Tab-separated table of C-alpha atoms in Angstrom:
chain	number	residue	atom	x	y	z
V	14	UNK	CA	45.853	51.457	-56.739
V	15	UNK	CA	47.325	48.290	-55.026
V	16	UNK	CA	45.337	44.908	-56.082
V	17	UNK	CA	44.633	42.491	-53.434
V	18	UNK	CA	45.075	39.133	-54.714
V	19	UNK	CA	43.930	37.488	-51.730
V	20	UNK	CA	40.651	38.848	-51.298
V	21	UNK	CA	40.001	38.549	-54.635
V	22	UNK	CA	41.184	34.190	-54.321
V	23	UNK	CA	39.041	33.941	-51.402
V	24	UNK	CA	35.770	35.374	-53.587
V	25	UNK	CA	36.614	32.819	-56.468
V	26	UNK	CA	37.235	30.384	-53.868
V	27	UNK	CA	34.100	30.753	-52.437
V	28	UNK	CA	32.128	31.130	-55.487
V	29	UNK	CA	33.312	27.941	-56.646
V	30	UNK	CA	32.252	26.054	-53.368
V	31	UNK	CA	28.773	27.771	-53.518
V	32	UNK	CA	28.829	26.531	-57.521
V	33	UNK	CA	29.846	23.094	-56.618
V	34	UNK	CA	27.799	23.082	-53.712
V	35	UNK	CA	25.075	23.605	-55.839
V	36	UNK	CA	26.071	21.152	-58.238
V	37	UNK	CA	26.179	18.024	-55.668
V	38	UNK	CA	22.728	18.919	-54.300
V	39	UNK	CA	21.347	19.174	-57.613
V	40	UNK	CA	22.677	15.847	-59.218
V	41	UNK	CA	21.428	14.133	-55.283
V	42	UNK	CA	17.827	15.472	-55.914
V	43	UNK	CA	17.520	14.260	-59.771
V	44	UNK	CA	19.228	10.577	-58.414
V	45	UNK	CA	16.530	7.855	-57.873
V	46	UNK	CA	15.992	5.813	-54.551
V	47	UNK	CA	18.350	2.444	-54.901
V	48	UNK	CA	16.667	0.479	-52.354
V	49	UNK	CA	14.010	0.824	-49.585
V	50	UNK	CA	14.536	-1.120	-46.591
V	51	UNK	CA	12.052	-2.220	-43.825
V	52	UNK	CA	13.721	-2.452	-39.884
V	53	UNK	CA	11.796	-3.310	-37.562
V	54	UNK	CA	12.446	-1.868	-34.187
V	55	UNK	CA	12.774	-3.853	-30.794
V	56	UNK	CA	11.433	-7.476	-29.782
V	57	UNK	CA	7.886	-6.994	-30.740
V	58	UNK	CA	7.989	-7.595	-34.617
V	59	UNK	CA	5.137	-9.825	-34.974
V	60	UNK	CA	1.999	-8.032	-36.114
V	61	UNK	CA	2.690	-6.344	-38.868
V	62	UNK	CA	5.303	-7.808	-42.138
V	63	UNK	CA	7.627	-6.260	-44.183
V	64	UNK	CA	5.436	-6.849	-47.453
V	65	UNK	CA	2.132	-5.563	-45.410
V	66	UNK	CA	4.356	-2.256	-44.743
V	67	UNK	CA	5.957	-1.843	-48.695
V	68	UNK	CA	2.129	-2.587	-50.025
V	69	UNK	CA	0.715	-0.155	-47.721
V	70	UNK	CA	3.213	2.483	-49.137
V	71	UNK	CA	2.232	1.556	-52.759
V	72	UNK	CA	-1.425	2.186	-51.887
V	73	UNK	CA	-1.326	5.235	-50.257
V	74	UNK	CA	1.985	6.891	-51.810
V	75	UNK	CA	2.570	5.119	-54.647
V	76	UNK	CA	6.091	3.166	-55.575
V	77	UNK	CA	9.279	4.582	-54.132
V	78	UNK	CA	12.389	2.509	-55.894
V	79	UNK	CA	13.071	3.845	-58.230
V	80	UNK	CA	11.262	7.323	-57.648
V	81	UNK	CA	13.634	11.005	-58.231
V	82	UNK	CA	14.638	11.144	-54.586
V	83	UNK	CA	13.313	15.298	-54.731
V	84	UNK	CA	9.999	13.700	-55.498
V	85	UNK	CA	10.036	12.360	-51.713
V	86	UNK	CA	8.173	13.855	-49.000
V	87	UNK	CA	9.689	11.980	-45.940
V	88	UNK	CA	6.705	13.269	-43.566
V	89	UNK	CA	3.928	12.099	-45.365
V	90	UNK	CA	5.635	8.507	-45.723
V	91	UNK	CA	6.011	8.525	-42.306
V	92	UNK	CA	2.754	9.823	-41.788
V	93	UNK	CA	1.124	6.932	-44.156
V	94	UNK	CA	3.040	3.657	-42.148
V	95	UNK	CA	1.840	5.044	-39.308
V	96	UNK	CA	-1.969	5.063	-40.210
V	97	UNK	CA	-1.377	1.225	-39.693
V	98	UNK	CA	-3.147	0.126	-36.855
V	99	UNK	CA	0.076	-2.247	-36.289
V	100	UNK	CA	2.476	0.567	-36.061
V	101	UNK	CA	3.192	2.986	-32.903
V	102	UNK	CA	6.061	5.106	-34.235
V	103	UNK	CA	7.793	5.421	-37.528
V	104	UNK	CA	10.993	7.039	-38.387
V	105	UNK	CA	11.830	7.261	-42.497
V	106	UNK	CA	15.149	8.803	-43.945
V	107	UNK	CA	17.784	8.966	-47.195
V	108	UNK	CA	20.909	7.618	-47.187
V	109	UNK	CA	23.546	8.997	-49.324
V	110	UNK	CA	23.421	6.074	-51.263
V	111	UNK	CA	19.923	6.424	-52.005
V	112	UNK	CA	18.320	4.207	-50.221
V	113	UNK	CA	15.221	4.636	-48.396
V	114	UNK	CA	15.173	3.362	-44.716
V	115	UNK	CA	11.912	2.936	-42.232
V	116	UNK	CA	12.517	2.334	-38.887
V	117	UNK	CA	9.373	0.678	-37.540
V	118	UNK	CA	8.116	0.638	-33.499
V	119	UNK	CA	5.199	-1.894	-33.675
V	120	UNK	CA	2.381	-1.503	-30.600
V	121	UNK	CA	2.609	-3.819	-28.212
V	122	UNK	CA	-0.742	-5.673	-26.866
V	123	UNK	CA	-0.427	-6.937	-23.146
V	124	UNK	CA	-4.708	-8.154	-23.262
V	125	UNK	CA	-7.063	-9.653	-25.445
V	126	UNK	CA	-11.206	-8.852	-25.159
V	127	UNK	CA	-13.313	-11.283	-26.059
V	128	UNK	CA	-16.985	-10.499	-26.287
V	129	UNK	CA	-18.860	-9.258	-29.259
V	130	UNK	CA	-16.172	-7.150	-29.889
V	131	UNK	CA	-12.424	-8.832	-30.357
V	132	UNK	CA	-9.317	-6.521	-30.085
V	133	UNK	CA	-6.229	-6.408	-27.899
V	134	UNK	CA	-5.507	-3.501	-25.246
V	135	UNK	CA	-2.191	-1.809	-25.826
V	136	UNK	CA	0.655	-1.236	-23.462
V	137	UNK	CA	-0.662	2.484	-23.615
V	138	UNK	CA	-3.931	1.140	-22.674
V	139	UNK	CA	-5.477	2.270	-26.219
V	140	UNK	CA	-7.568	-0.658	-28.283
V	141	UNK	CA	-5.253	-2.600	-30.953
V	142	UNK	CA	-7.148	-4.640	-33.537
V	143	UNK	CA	-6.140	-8.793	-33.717
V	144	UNK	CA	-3.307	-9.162	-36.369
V	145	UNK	CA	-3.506	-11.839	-39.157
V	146	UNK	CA	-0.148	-12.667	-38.712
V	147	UNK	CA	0.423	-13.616	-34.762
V	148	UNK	CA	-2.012	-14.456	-31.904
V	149	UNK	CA	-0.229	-12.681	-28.805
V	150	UNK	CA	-0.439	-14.710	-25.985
V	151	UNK	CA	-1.653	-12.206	-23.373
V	152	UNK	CA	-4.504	-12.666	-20.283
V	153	UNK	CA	-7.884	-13.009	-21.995
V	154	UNK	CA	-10.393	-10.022	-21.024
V	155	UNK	CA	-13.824	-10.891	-20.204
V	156	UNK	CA	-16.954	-9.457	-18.989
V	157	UNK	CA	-18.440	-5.936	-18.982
V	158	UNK	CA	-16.570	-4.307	-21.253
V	159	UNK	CA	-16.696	-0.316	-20.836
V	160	UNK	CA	-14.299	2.885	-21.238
V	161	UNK	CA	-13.911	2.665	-17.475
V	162	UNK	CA	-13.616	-1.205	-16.699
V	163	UNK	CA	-11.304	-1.235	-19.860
V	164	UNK	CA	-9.356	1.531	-17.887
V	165	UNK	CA	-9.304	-0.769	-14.951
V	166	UNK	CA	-8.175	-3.541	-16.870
V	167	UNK	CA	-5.045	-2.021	-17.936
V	168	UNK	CA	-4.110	-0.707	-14.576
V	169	UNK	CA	-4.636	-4.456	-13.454
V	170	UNK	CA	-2.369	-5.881	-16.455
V	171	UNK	CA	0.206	-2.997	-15.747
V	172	UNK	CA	1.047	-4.308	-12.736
V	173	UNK	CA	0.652	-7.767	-13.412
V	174	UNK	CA	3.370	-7.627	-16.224
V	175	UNK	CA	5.318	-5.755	-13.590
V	176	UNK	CA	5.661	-9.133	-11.647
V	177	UNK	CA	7.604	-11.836	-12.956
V	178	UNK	CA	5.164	-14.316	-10.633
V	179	UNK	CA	1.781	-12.506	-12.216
V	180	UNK	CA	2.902	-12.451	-15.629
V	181	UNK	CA	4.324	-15.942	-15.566
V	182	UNK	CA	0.620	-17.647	-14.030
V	183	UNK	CA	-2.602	-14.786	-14.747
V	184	UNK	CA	-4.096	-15.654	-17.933
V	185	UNK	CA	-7.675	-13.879	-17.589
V	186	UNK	CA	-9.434	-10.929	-16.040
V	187	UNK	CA	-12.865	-11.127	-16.160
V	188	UNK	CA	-14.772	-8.073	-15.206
V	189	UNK	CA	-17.822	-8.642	-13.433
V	190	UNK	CA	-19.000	-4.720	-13.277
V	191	UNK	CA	-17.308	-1.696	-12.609
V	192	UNK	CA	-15.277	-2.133	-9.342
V	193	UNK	CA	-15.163	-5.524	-9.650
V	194	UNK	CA	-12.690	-7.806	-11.428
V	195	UNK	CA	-11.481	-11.422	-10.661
V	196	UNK	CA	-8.103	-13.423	-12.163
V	197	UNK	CA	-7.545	-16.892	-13.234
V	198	UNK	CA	-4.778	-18.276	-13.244
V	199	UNK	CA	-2.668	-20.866	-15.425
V	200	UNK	CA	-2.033	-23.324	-12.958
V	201	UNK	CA	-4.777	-23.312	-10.318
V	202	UNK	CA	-9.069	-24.368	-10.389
V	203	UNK	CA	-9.721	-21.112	-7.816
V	204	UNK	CA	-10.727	-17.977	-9.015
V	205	UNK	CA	-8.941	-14.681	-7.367
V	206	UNK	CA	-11.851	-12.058	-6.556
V	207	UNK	CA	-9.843	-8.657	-6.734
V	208	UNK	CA	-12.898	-6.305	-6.209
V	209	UNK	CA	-11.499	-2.989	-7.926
V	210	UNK	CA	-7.910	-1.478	-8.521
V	211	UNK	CA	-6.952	0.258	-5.248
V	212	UNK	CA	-4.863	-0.952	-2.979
V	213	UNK	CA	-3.426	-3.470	-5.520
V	214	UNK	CA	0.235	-3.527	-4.054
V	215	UNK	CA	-1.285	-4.627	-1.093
V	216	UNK	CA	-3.595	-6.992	-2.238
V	217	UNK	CA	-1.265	-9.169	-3.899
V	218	UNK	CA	1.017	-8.809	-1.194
V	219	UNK	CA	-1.373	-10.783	1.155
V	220	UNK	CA	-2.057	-13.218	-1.972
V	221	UNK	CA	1.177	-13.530	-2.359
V	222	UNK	CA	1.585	-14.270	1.413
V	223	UNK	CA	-1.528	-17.182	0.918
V	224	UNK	CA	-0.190	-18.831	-1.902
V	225	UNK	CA	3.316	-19.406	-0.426
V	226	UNK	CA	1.776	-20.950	2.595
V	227	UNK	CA	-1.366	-22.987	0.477
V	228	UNK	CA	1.990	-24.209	-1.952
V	229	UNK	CA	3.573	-25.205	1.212
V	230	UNK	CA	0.391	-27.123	2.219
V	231	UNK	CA	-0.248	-28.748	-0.810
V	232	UNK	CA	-4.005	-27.075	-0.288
V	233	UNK	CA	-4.079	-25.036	-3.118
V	234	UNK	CA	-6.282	-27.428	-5.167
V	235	UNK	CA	-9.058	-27.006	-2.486
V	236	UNK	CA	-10.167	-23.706	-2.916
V	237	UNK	CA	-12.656	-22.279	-5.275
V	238	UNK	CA	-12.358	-18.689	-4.875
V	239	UNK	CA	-9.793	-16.498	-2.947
V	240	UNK	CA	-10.810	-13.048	-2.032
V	241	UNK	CA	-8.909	-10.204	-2.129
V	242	UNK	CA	-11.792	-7.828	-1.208
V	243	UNK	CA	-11.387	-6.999	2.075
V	244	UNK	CA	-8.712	-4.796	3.491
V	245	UNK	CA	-5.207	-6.674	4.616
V	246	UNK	CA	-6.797	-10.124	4.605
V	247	UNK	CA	-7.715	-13.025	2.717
V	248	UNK	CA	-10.873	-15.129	2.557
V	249	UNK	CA	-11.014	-18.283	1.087
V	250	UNK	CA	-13.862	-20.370	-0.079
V	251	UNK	CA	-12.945	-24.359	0.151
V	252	UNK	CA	-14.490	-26.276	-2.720
């Protein structure tokens, strides 16, 4: 009976690639996380810190430097930086190197309510609480605050923050009752009755239209309220 050497190499060979294999991995899981680093994702980075992040993970997983790195349950750390009301998305991985990364996405508020109840609205449009660390300077949110009018609200700062003009100059909405909203603005004494959110692309194109001409006048400062109400026009109310 003839031997065949080389299917008998290539079964050793393998075995000993499944062995080491099986080594590696086993000397990874029993190695112990170096380092854990804290990145913080995009421009918005100023709600929540690094320490606030590496003490939440103490408190609600326990330390990681220094932990076996098969002890690690990358889901559930994930799972517990997001719980931070700071924190939109979180993304946590191993290096091979053994350090322990977290990329961080922090929310991002584009209004602030003030009433009896204080929190910022979200660029989703979901309620943010105020951070200890950083005061956003956003338009202030006034008024009637409800589910719907709060719904309004962010439609309103949506497409204000859409205009380079609006973002630059509104700094409040206050909301008189449902369907009925009015802006102030940075530079000006009048006060811009909206009415509610349809027709908004319109709207401010006619304001747009008044303030050009009322800039070009050097009127602007004799107006107390500029309506926005009625459809394609705008009524003014002189001081």
């Amino acid at each position: 009976m003839r031997v065949n050497w080389d299917y008998i190499k290539l079964a050793c060979l393998s075995v000993a690639v499944v062995g080491l294999y099986g080594f590696a991995d086993h000397r990874s899981k029993q190695k112990k996380v170096e380092d854990v680093t804290i990145k913080f994702v995009g421009e918005n980075n100023l709600y929540i810190t690094e320490d606030a992040v590496n003490k939440l993970l103490i408190q609600n997983y326990g330390p990681v430097k220094n932990r076996d790195k098969e002890q690690l349950v990358l889901n559930t750390i994930e799972e517990v930086i997001q719980s931070n009301a700071m924190v939109k998305n979180a993304q946590v991985y191993l290096t091979v190197n053994g350090e322990l990364i977290s990329k961080i996405v922090q929310r991002k508020p584009i209004g602030r309510v003030e009433g009896i109840s204080k929190f910022y609205l979200d660029d989703l449009g979901e309620r943010m609480p105020l951070s200890k660390h950083h005061s956003a300077r956003v338009p202030i949110i006034t008024g009637e605050v409800t589910g719907k009018t709060l719904e309004d609200a962010y439609v309103i700062l949506n497409y204000i923050n859409n205009d380079d003009f609006l973002r630059k100059n509104v700094i409040g909405i206050h909301i008189v009752k449902e369907g009925k909203y009015q802006l102030r603005f940075r530079m000006e004494n009048f006060v811009v009755n909206l009415g509610g959110v349809e027709n908004l692309n319109e709207k401010f194109k006619n304001f747009m239209a008044f303030y050009a001409k009322a800039s070009k006048d050097l009127s602007l400062a004799d107006y107390a309220i500029v309506s926005l109400e009625f459809n394609n026009q705008v009524v003014c109310t002189k001081i």
